[in-house]
PDB file of C-alpha atoms and ligand atoms in Angstrom:
ATOM      1  CA  MET H   1      46.593  11.542 -18.843  1.00 75.00           C
ATOM      2  CA  THR H   2      43.406  10.668 -20.443  1.00 84.00           C
ATOM      3  CA  ALA H   3      40.500  12.001 -18.973  1.00 96.00           C
ATOM      4  CA  ARG H   4      38.424   8.428 -19.557  1.00 98.00           C
ATOM      5  CA  LEU H   5      35.242   9.434 -17.466  1.00 98.00           C
ATOM      6  CA  LEU H   6      34.178  12.746 -18.386  1.00 97.00           C
ATOM      7  CA  ASP H   7      30.524  13.477 -17.703  1.00 95.00           C
ATOM      8  CA  HIS H   8      30.404  10.320 -15.305  1.00 98.00           C
ATOM      9  CA  THR H   9      28.899  10.476 -11.748  1.00 98.00           C
ATOM     10  CA  VAL H  10      30.779   7.545  -9.390  1.00 98.00           C
ATOM     11  CA  VAL H  11      29.536   6.774  -5.623  1.00 98.00           C
ATOM     12  CA  LEU H  12      32.747   5.702  -3.719  1.00 98.00           C
ATOM     13  CA  THR H  13      32.398   3.794  -0.373  1.00 99.00           C
ATOM     14  CA  GLY H  14      35.019   4.285   2.336  1.00 98.00           C
ATOM     15  CA  ALA H  15      35.897   7.494   0.414  1.00 98.00           C
ATOM     16  CA  THR H  16      38.094   8.618   3.513  1.00 98.00           C
ATOM     17  CA  GLY H  17      40.393   5.691   3.734  1.00 97.00           C
ATOM     18  CA  GLY H  18      43.969   4.873   2.692  1.00 97.00           C
ATOM     19  CA  LEU H  19      43.171   3.280  -0.643  1.00 98.00           C
ATOM     20  CA  GLY H  20      39.574   5.322  -0.871  1.00 98.00           C
ATOM     21  CA  THR H  21      41.440   8.698  -0.920  1.00 98.00           C
ATOM     22  CA  ALA H  22      43.685   7.461  -3.900  1.00 98.00           C
ATOM     23  CA  ILE H  23      40.766   6.115  -5.685  1.00 98.00           C
ATOM     24  CA  ALA H  24      38.913   9.710  -5.183  1.00 98.00           C
ATOM     25  CA  SER H  25      41.517  11.269  -6.531  1.00 98.00           C
ATOM     26  CA  ARG H  26      42.448   9.507  -9.738  1.00 98.00           C
ATOM     27  CA  LEU H  27      38.877   9.515 -10.562  1.00 98.00           C
ATOM     28  CA  ILE H  28      38.818  13.417 -10.724  1.00 98.00           C
ATOM     29  CA  GLU H  29      41.568  13.154 -12.268  1.00 98.00           C
ATOM     30  CA  GLU H  30      40.023  11.228 -15.421  1.00 98.00           C
ATOM     31  CA  GLY H  31      37.308  13.476 -15.223  1.00 98.00           C
ATOM     32  CA  ALA H  32      34.561  12.158 -13.121  1.00 98.00           C
ATOM     33  CA  GLU H  33      32.517  13.636 -10.245  1.00 98.00           C
ATOM     34  CA  VAL H  34      33.135  11.662  -7.226  1.00 98.00           C
ATOM     35  CA  VAL H  35      30.106  11.025  -4.589  1.00 98.00           C
ATOM     36  CA  LEU H  36      32.562  10.743  -1.493  1.00 98.00           C
ATOM     37  CA  THR H  37      30.943   8.742   0.790  1.00 98.00           C
ATOM     38  CA  ASP H  38      31.919   7.360   4.123  1.00 98.00           C
ATOM     39  CA  VAL H  39      30.692   6.890   8.045  1.00 98.00           C
ATOM     40  CA  ASP H  40      32.328  10.258   8.811  1.00 93.00           C
ATOM     41  CA  GLU H  41      30.596  13.514   7.724  1.00 91.00           C
ATOM     42  CA  ASP H  42      33.425  15.519   8.557  1.00 96.00           C
ATOM     43  CA  ARG H  43      36.071  13.204   6.991  1.00 97.00           C
ATOM     44  CA  CYS H  44      34.178  13.487   3.851  1.00 97.00           C
ATOM     45  CA  ALA H  45      34.144  17.406   4.265  1.00 97.00           C
ATOM     46  CA  GLU H  46      38.044  17.166   4.548  1.00 98.00           C
ATOM     47  CA  LEU H  47      38.517  14.904   1.798  1.00 98.00           C
ATOM     48  CA  ALA H  48      36.279  16.952  -0.571  1.00 98.00           C
ATOM     49  CA  ALA H  49      38.406  20.023   0.457  1.00 98.00           C
ATOM     50  CA  THR H  50      41.548  18.569  -0.485  1.00 98.00           C
ATOM     51  CA  LEU H  51      40.638  17.597  -3.954  1.00 97.00           C
ATOM     52  CA  ARG H  52      40.298  19.669  -7.171  1.00 91.00           C
ATOM     53  CA  GLY H  53      37.387  18.529  -9.038  1.00 95.00           C
ATOM     54  CA  ARG H  54      33.671  17.757  -8.881  1.00 97.00           C
ATOM     55  CA  THR H  55      32.319  15.839  -5.549  1.00 98.00           C
ATOM     56  CA  ARG H  56      29.676  15.494  -3.078  1.00 98.00           C
ATOM     57  CA  THR H  57      29.785  13.893   0.029  1.00 98.00           C
ATOM     58  CA  ALA H  58      27.473  11.770   1.940  1.00 98.00           C
ATOM     59  CA  VAL H  59      27.422   9.897   5.302  1.00 98.00           C
ATOM     60  CA  LEU H  60      26.861   6.253   4.255  1.00 98.00           C
ATOM     61  CA  ASP H  61      27.140   3.078   6.062  1.00 98.00           C
ATOM     62  CA  VAL H  62      27.315   0.483   3.968  1.00 99.00           C
ATOM     63  CA  SER H  63      25.768  -1.721   6.074  1.00 99.00           C
ATOM     64  CA  SER H  64      22.298   0.520   6.248  1.00 99.00           C
ATOM     65  CA  GLU H  65      19.977   0.076   3.616  1.00 98.00           C
ATOM     66  CA  GLN H  66      18.153   3.195   5.193  1.00 98.00           C
ATOM     67  CA  ASP H  67      21.574   5.176   4.317  1.00 98.00           C
ATOM     68  CA  TRP H  68      21.891   3.518   0.928  1.00 98.00           C
ATOM     69  CA  ALA H  69      18.211   4.333  -0.086  1.00 98.00           C
ATOM     70  CA  GLY H  70      18.600   7.722   1.333  1.00 98.00           C
ATOM     71  CA  LEU H  71      21.621   8.252  -0.555  1.00 98.00           C
ATOM     72  CA  VAL H  72      20.349   6.855  -4.067  1.00 98.00           C
ATOM     73  CA  GLY H  73      16.850   8.685  -3.603  1.00 98.00           C
ATOM     74  CA  ARG H  74      19.381  12.084  -4.014  1.00 97.00           C
ATOM     75  CA  LEU H  75      21.681  11.238  -6.717  1.00 97.00           C
ATOM     76  CA  GLY H  76      19.540  11.787 -10.139  1.00 93.00           C
ATOM     77  CA  ARG H  77      21.654   9.791 -12.416  1.00 95.00           C
ATOM     78  CA  LEU H  78      25.038   7.304 -11.608  1.00 98.00           C
ATOM     79  CA  ASP H  79      27.511   5.953 -13.965  1.00 98.00           C
ATOM     80  CA  GLY H  80      29.505   4.234 -11.301  1.00 98.00           C
ATOM     81  CA  LEU H  81      29.956   2.396  -8.327  1.00 99.00           C
ATOM     82  CA  VAL H  82      33.055   1.915  -6.046  1.00 99.00           C
ATOM     83  CA  ASN H  83      32.160  -0.939  -3.498  1.00 99.00           C
ATOM     84  CA  ASN H  84      35.339   0.118  -1.362  1.00 98.00           C
ATOM     85  CA  ALA H  85      34.715   0.179   2.314  1.00 98.00           C
ATOM     86  CA  GLY H  86      35.814  -2.713   4.174  1.00 98.00           C
ATOM     87  CA  VAL H  87      37.088  -3.435   7.817  1.00 98.00           C
ATOM     88  CA  GLY H  88      39.912  -6.191   8.678  1.00 96.00           C
ATOM     89  CA  SER H  89      39.827  -8.543  11.280  1.00 95.00           C
ATOM     90  CA  LEU H  90      42.920 -10.919  12.584  1.00 95.00           C
ATOM     91  CA  GLY H  91      41.152 -13.521  14.081  1.00 98.00           C
ATOM     92  CA  THR H  92      41.970 -17.221  12.907  1.00 98.00           C
ATOM     93  CA  VAL H  93      39.328 -19.688  12.251  1.00 98.00           C
ATOM     94  CA  VAL H  94      39.071 -20.571  16.409  1.00 98.00           C
ATOM     95  CA  ASP H  95      39.931 -17.368  17.921  1.00 98.00           C
ATOM     96  CA  GLU H  96      37.586 -15.118  16.019  1.00 98.00           C
ATOM     97  CA  THR H  97      34.754 -13.507  18.363  1.00 98.00           C
ATOM     98  CA  ARG H  98      31.242 -13.718  17.029  1.00 98.00           C
ATOM     99  CA  ALA H  99      30.681  -9.726  17.327  1.00 98.00           C
ATOM    100  CA  ARG H 100      33.561  -9.323  15.160  1.00 98.00           C
ATOM    101  CA  TRP H 101      32.640 -11.943  12.591  1.00 98.00           C
ATOM    102  CA  ASP H 102      29.122 -10.168  12.399  1.00 98.00           C
ATOM    103  CA  ASP H 103      30.780  -6.390  11.796  1.00 98.00           C
ATOM    104  CA  VAL H 104      32.795  -7.926   9.177  1.00 98.00           C
ATOM    105  CA  ILE H 105      30.302  -9.545   7.533  1.00 99.00           C
ATOM    106  CA  ALA H 106      27.957  -6.828   7.636  1.00 99.00           C
ATOM    107  CA  ILE H 107      30.392  -4.087   6.381  1.00 99.00           C
ATOM    108  CA  ASP H 108      32.768  -6.147   3.792  1.00 98.00           C
ATOM    109  CA  GLN H 109      29.966  -8.828   2.542  1.00 99.00           C
ATOM    110  CA  LEU H 110      26.133  -7.077   2.834  1.00 99.00           C
ATOM    111  CA  GLY H 111      27.587  -3.708   2.292  1.00 99.00           C
ATOM    112  CA  THR H 112      28.445  -4.855  -0.943  1.00 99.00           C
ATOM    113  CA  TRP H 113      25.620  -6.441  -2.049  1.00 99.00           C
ATOM    114  CA  LEU H 114      23.494  -3.476  -0.745  1.00 99.00           C
ATOM    115  CA  GLY H 115      25.571  -1.148  -2.934  1.00 99.00           C
ATOM    116  CA  MET H 116      24.566  -3.240  -5.961  1.00 99.00           C
ATOM    117  CA  LYS H 117      21.065  -3.591  -5.293  1.00 98.00           C
ATOM    118  CA  TYR H 118      19.952  -0.133  -4.382  1.00 98.00           C
ATOM    119  CA  CYS H 119      22.420   1.460  -7.253  1.00 98.00           C
ATOM    120  CA  GLY H 120      21.360  -0.835  -9.894  1.00 98.00           C
ATOM    121  CA  PRO H 121      18.451   0.668 -10.771  1.00 97.00           C
ATOM    122  CA  LEU H 122      20.320   3.912 -11.512  1.00 98.00           C
ATOM    123  CA  LEU H 123      23.146   1.935 -13.473  1.00 98.00           C
ATOM    124  CA  GLU H 124      20.768   0.524 -15.803  1.00 97.00           C
ATOM    125  CA  ASP H 125      19.403   3.573 -16.886  1.00 92.00           C
ATOM    126  CA  GLY H 126      22.710   4.564 -18.336  1.00 90.00           C
ATOM    127  CA  GLY H 127      24.736   1.070 -18.487  1.00 93.00           C
ATOM    128  CA  GLY H 128      26.845   1.899 -15.610  1.00 97.00           C
ATOM    129  CA  ALA H 129      29.919   0.100 -14.078  1.00 98.00           C
ATOM    130  CA  VAL H 130      30.714  -1.361 -10.959  1.00 99.00           C
ATOM    131  CA  VAL H 131      34.128  -1.876  -9.303  1.00 99.00           C
ATOM    132  CA  ASN H 132      34.349  -4.376  -5.901  1.00 99.00           C
ATOM    133  CA  ILE H 133      36.971  -4.106  -3.856  1.00 99.00           C
ATOM    134  CA  GLY H 134      38.410  -7.715  -2.587  1.00 98.00           C
ATOM    135  CA  SER H 135      41.383  -9.096  -1.499  1.00 98.00           C
ATOM    136  CA  ILE H 136      44.018 -11.547  -1.901  1.00 98.00           C
ATOM    137  CA  LEU H 137      42.907 -13.317   1.450  1.00 97.00           C
ATOM    138  CA  GLY H 138      39.536 -13.867   0.052  1.00 98.00           C
ATOM    139  CA  THR H 139      41.150 -15.392  -2.983  1.00 97.00           C
ATOM    140  CA  THR H 140      43.528 -17.440  -1.708  1.00 96.00           C
ATOM    141  CA  GLY H 141      44.278 -18.988   1.942  1.00 94.00           C
ATOM    142  CA  GLY H 142      46.498 -16.086   2.785  1.00 93.00           C
ATOM    143  CA  LEU H 143      48.512 -16.042   5.627  1.00 92.00           C
ATOM    144  CA  GLY H 144      45.834 -18.544   7.653  1.00 94.00           C
ATOM    145  CA  ASN H 145      44.491 -15.971   9.642  1.00 95.00           C
ATOM    146  CA  SER H 146      41.980 -13.294   9.192  1.00 97.00           C
ATOM    147  CA  VAL H 147      38.944 -15.827   9.044  1.00 98.00           C
ATOM    148  CA  ALA H 148      35.679 -13.534   9.033  1.00 98.00           C
ATOM    149  CA  TYR H 149      37.597 -10.893   6.126  1.00 98.00           C
ATOM    150  CA  ALA H 150      38.272 -13.924   4.177  1.00 98.00           C
ATOM    151  CA  ALA H 151      34.809 -15.280   4.268  1.00 98.00           C
ATOM    152  CA  ALA H 152      33.344 -11.903   3.187  1.00 98.00           C
ATOM    153  CA  LYS H 153      36.005 -11.031   0.500  1.00 98.00           C
ATOM    154  CA  GLY H 154      35.507 -14.415  -0.541  1.00 98.00           C
ATOM    155  CA  ALA H 155      31.870 -13.694  -0.688  1.00 98.00           C
ATOM    156  CA  VAL H 156      32.701  -9.513  -2.918  1.00 98.00           C
ATOM    157  CA  ARG H 157      34.051 -12.604  -5.628  1.00 98.00           C
ATOM    158  CA  SER H 158      30.767 -14.504  -6.020  1.00 98.00           C
ATOM    159  CA  LEU H 159      28.882 -11.380  -5.413  1.00 98.00           C
ATOM    160  CA  THR H 160      31.076 -10.101  -8.509  1.00 99.00           C
ATOM    161  CA  LEU H 161      30.852 -12.795 -11.117  1.00 98.00           C
ATOM    162  CA  ASN H 162      26.777 -13.531 -10.179  1.00 98.00           C
ATOM    163  CA  ALA H 163      25.756  -9.596 -10.684  1.00 98.00           C
ATOM    164  CA  ALA H 164      28.126  -9.471 -13.451  1.00 98.00           C
ATOM    165  CA  LEU H 165      25.790 -12.167 -14.881  1.00 98.00           C
ATOM    166  CA  HIS H 166      22.517 -10.874 -14.088  1.00 98.00           C
ATOM    167  CA  TRP H 167      23.421  -7.615 -15.776  1.00 98.00           C
ATOM    168  CA  ALA H 168      25.551  -8.947 -18.570  1.00 97.00           C
ATOM    169  CA  THR H 169      22.706  -8.415 -21.310  1.00 97.00           C
ATOM    170  CA  SER H 170      21.835  -4.724 -19.743  1.00 96.00           C
ATOM    171  CA  GLY H 171      24.517  -2.975 -20.137  1.00 95.00           C
ATOM    172  CA  VAL H 172      25.797  -2.992 -16.349  1.00 98.00           C
ATOM    173  CA  ARG H 173      29.502  -4.417 -16.242  1.00 98.00           C
ATOM    174  CA  VAL H 174      30.227  -5.557 -12.607  1.00 99.00           C
ATOM    175  CA  ASN H 175      34.210  -6.000 -12.144  1.00 99.00           C
ATOM    176  CA  ALA H 176      36.583  -6.810  -9.155  1.00 99.00           C
ATOM    177  CA  VAL H 177      40.057  -5.541  -8.387  1.00 99.00           C
ATOM    178  CA  VAL H 178      41.860  -7.873  -5.821  1.00 98.00           C
ATOM    179  CA  PRO H 179      44.695  -6.043  -4.080  1.00 98.00           C
ATOM    180  CA  GLY H 180      47.514  -7.251  -2.229  1.00 98.00           C
ATOM    181  CA  PHE H 181      48.955  -6.134   0.806  1.00 97.00           C
ATOM    182  CA  ILE H 182      49.224  -1.950  -0.199  1.00 98.00           C
ATOM    183  CA  GLY H 183      50.962   0.449   1.744  1.00 96.00           C
ATOM    184  CA  THR H 184      48.240   2.878   2.915  1.00 95.00           C
ATOM    185  CA  ASP H 185      49.414   4.777   6.098  1.00 92.00           C
ATOM    186  CA  GLN H 186      46.660   2.982   7.971  1.00 90.00           C
ATOM    187  CA  LEU H 187      48.525  -0.337   7.190  1.00 92.00           C
ATOM    188  CA  HIS H 188      51.959   0.942   7.745  1.00 93.00           C
ATOM    189  CA  GLU H 189      50.482   2.469  11.075  1.00 93.00           C
ATOM    190  CA  ARG H 190      49.426  -0.723  12.250  1.00 92.00           C
ATOM    191  CA  PHE H 191      51.722  -2.832  11.349  1.00 92.00           C
ATOM    192  CA  ALA H 192      54.857  -1.653  10.564  1.00 93.00           C
ATOM    193  CA  GLY H 193      57.835  -3.687  12.129  1.00 93.00           C
ATOM    194  CA  THR H 194      55.809  -6.368  13.186  1.00 94.00           C
ATOM    195  CA  ASP H 195      55.959 -10.446  12.197  1.00 93.00           C
ATOM    196  CA  ARG H 196      52.698  -9.785  10.313  1.00 90.00           C
ATOM    197  CA  HIS H 197      54.868  -6.817   8.272  1.00 93.00           C
ATOM    198  CA  ARG H 198      57.657  -9.195   7.304  1.00 94.00           C
ATOM    199  CA  SER H 199      55.078 -11.886   6.565  1.00 92.00           C
ATOM    200  CA  MET H 200      53.188  -9.779   3.948  1.00 93.00           C
ATOM    201  CA  LEU H 201      56.905  -8.834   2.028  1.00 95.00           C
ATOM    202  CA  ALA H 202      58.377 -12.275   2.158  1.00 94.00           C
ATOM    203  CA  ASN H 203      55.174 -13.339   0.577  1.00 92.00           C
ATOM    204  CA  THR H 204      54.807 -11.162  -1.874  1.00 97.00           C
ATOM    205  CA  PRO H 205      57.180 -11.755  -5.120  1.00 97.00           C
ATOM    206  CA  MET H 206      57.819  -8.458  -6.291  1.00 98.00           C
ATOM    207  CA  GLY H 207      59.136  -7.679  -2.462  1.00 97.00           C
ATOM    208  CA  ARG H 208      57.357  -4.638  -1.947  1.00 97.00           C
ATOM    209  CA  LEU H 209      53.547  -2.894  -0.741  1.00 97.00           C
ATOM    210  CA  GLY H 210      51.416  -1.880  -3.500  1.00 98.00           C
ATOM    211  CA  ARG H 211      50.826   1.264  -3.499  1.00 98.00           C
ATOM    212  CA  PRO H 212      47.530   2.782  -3.225  1.00 98.00           C
ATOM    213  CA  ALA H 213      47.617   4.650  -6.805  1.00 98.00           C
ATOM    214  CA  GLU H 214      48.253   1.144  -8.243  1.00 98.00           C
ATOM    215  CA  VAL H 215      44.922   0.157  -6.975  1.00 99.00           C
ATOM    216  CA  ALA H 216      43.127   3.235  -8.334  1.00 99.00           C
ATOM    217  CA  ALA H 217      44.532   2.916 -11.675  1.00 98.00           C
ATOM    218  CA  ALA H 218      42.937  -0.717 -11.783  1.00 99.00           C
ATOM    219  CA  VAL H 219      39.523   0.633 -10.625  1.00 99.00           C
ATOM    220  CA  ALA H 220      39.583   3.615 -13.289  1.00 98.00           C
ATOM    221  CA  PHE H 221      40.168   1.289 -15.926  1.00 98.00           C
ATOM    222  CA  LEU H 222      37.140  -1.233 -14.808  1.00 98.00           C
ATOM    223  CA  LEU H 223      34.928   1.855 -14.688  1.00 98.00           C
ATOM    224  CA  SER H 224      35.961   3.443 -17.976  1.00 98.00           C
ATOM    225  CA  GLU H 225      35.211   2.701 -21.659  1.00 97.00           C
ATOM    226  CA  ASP H 226      38.645   0.784 -22.354  1.00 98.00           C
ATOM    227  CA  ALA H 227      37.006  -1.869 -20.107  1.00 98.00           C
ATOM    228  CA  ALA H 228      33.832  -2.172 -22.399  1.00 98.00           C
ATOM    229  CA  TYR H 229      33.886  -5.743 -22.889  1.00 98.00           C
ATOM    230  CA  THR H 230      35.285  -6.884 -19.568  1.00 98.00           C
ATOM    231  CA  THR H 231      32.625  -8.126 -16.831  1.00 98.00           C
ATOM    232  CA  GLY H 232      32.342 -10.762 -14.240  1.00 98.00           C
ATOM    233  CA  THR H 233      36.329 -10.118 -14.003  1.00 98.00           C
ATOM    234  CA  GLU H 234      39.025 -10.371 -11.167  1.00 98.00           C
ATOM    235  CA  LEU H 235      41.882  -7.878 -11.679  1.00 98.00           C
ATOM    236  CA  LEU H 236      44.542  -8.713  -9.539  1.00 98.00           C
ATOM    237  CA  VAL H 237      47.012  -5.847  -8.069  1.00 98.00           C
ATOM    238  CA  ASP H 238      49.136  -8.221  -5.632  1.00 98.00           C
ATOM    239  CA  GLY H 239      52.726  -8.037  -6.444  1.00 98.00           C
ATOM    240  CA  GLY H 240      52.292 -11.501  -7.933  1.00 98.00           C
ATOM    241  CA  TRP H 241      50.894 -12.783  -4.891  1.00 97.00           C
ATOM    242  CA  SER H 242      48.611 -15.069  -6.589  1.00 97.00           C
ATOM    243  CA  ALA H 243      50.888 -16.344  -9.142  1.00 96.00           C
ATOM    244  CA  ARG H 244      53.020 -18.448  -6.709  1.00 93.00           C
TER     245      ARG H 244
HETATM  246  N1  NAD Y 301      45.151  -1.928   2.526  1.00 77.90           N
HETATM  247  C1  NAD Y 301      45.277  -2.978   1.808  1.00 77.90           C
HETATM  248  O1  NAD Y 301      46.447  -3.254   2.065  1.00 77.90           O
HETATM  249  C2  NAD Y 301      43.944  -3.770   1.362  1.00 77.90           C
HETATM  250  C3  NAD Y 301      44.412  -5.027   0.690  1.00 77.90           C
HETATM  251  C4  NAD Y 301      43.211  -5.800  -0.352  1.00 77.90           C
HETATM  252  C5  NAD Y 301      42.203  -5.500  -0.127  1.00 77.90           C
HETATM  253  N2  NAD Y 301      41.536  -3.612   0.825  1.00 77.90           N
HETATM  254  C6  NAD Y 301      40.598  -3.681   0.564  1.00 77.90           C
HETATM  255  O2  NAD Y 301      40.551  -2.043   0.313  1.00 77.90           O
HETATM  256  C7  NAD Y 301      39.577  -1.447   0.887  1.00 77.90           C
HETATM  257  C8  NAD Y 301      39.972  -0.076   1.668  1.00 77.90           C
HETATM  258  O3  NAD Y 301      41.033  -0.140   2.410  1.00 77.90           O
HETATM  259  P1  NAD Y 301      41.977   0.833   2.997  1.00 77.90           P
HETATM  260  O4  NAD Y 301      43.013  -0.218   2.847  1.00 77.90           O
HETATM  261  O5  NAD Y 301      41.611   1.615   2.173  1.00 77.90           O
HETATM  262  O6  NAD Y 301      41.034   0.602   4.523  1.00 77.90           O
HETATM  263  P2  NAD Y 301      40.837   2.080   5.651  1.00 77.90           P
HETATM  264  O7  NAD Y 301      40.709   0.973   6.912  1.00 77.90           O
HETATM  265  O8  NAD Y 301      42.097   2.868   5.393  1.00 77.90           O
HETATM  266  O9  NAD Y 301      39.665   2.531   4.722  1.00 77.90           O
HETATM  267  C9  NAD Y 301      38.156   1.853   5.064  1.00 77.90           C
HETATM  268  C10 NAD Y 301      37.164   2.708   4.750  1.00 77.90           C
HETATM  269  O10 NAD Y 301      36.136   2.153   5.243  1.00 77.90           O
HETATM  270  C11 NAD Y 301      34.893   2.974   5.990  1.00 77.90           C
HETATM  271  N3  NAD Y 301      34.359   2.133   6.559  1.00 77.90           N
HETATM  272  C12 NAD Y 301      34.064   1.362   7.457  1.00 77.90           C
HETATM  273  N4  NAD Y 301      32.788   1.258   7.964  1.00 77.90           N
HETATM  274  C13 NAD Y 301      32.260   1.442   7.121  1.00 77.90           C
HETATM  275  C14 NAD Y 301      31.041   1.199   7.167  1.00 77.90           C
HETATM  276  N5  NAD Y 301      30.159   0.530   7.718  1.00 77.90           N
HETATM  277  N6  NAD Y 301      30.569   1.954   6.242  1.00 77.90           N
HETATM  278  C15 NAD Y 301      31.081   2.653   5.048  1.00 77.90           C
HETATM  279  N7  NAD Y 301      32.452   2.995   5.469  1.00 77.90           N
HETATM  280  C16 NAD Y 301      32.730   2.210   6.376  1.00 77.90           C
HETATM  281  C17 NAD Y 301      36.489   3.692   7.070  1.00 77.90           C
HETATM  282  O11 NAD Y 301      35.567   4.729   7.713  1.00 77.90           O
HETATM  283  C18 NAD Y 301      37.200   4.166   6.415  1.00 77.90           C
HETATM  284  O12 NAD Y 301      37.140   5.586   5.676  1.00 77.90           O
HETATM  285  C19 NAD Y 301      38.745  -2.180   1.722  1.00 77.90           C
HETATM  286  O13 NAD Y 301      37.718  -3.102   1.242  1.00 77.90           O
HETATM  287  C20 NAD Y 301      39.903  -2.837   1.814  1.00 77.90           C
HETATM  288  O14 NAD Y 301      39.199  -5.021   2.732  1.00 77.90           O
HETATM  289  C21 NAD Y 301      42.810  -3.009   1.494  1.00 77.90           C
END
């Protein structure tokens, strides 16, 4: 594999989750130093111990401006940001609760904006790149539920386009990776054998769940110079879901 991210420092949020772990691993293979951030300090340290490469760890609640300001103050330089942290919700337009709505919007939507707001000045210094993790539930009607998640991921799409235009002439590229249903351990634990799991498979043209490594490969591409003329785009990693 070509190491396309040598000398790059990349901040990754939600690093200890199913996709975060795969993204961290791929970025390290590509030569990057990865700043592994998550809400749980112990899990960050455990992940860092399993990865062979240059890592730093930091506790970061993406919805906290204080946390972002503290992290950015310690970084020095930055070449990439992956806004990956996210939480789901299954509630429909009528049965979602206000508390759950606020939580999902704070992490998935506000957290994505805060990441770009606070990391932006460092990225501008070196001409860096942002990859926001969206979802097909934010770009389509999904399965007709997960309303708060859909709203937040829809906002991730417009935030990506808006920031891409803002930075178009400053050398900072902003793109989104839009996964379909990815078979992380967490997804299997939660949904294996359920109607929702069957529905995910039935509605995915390729007839299988995605692999975390397939999402990670898309992230690495968008962070790299191979994507030097690519900004404001969404890279679908969805097994054909959006082609239907
Ligand atoms: N797995 C899928 O099928 C799928 C599909 C589409 C999009 N996504 C998106 O991919 C991203 C990663 O998903 P995943 O499947 O790895 O989920 P996951 O639940 O395994 O990981 C999410 C991570 O985010 C962290 N997190 C939660 N709240 C946080 C906060 N306030 N601040 C910082 N970190 C926080 C969690 O600790 C966890 O490590 C999410 O944005 C998710 O919406 C996942």
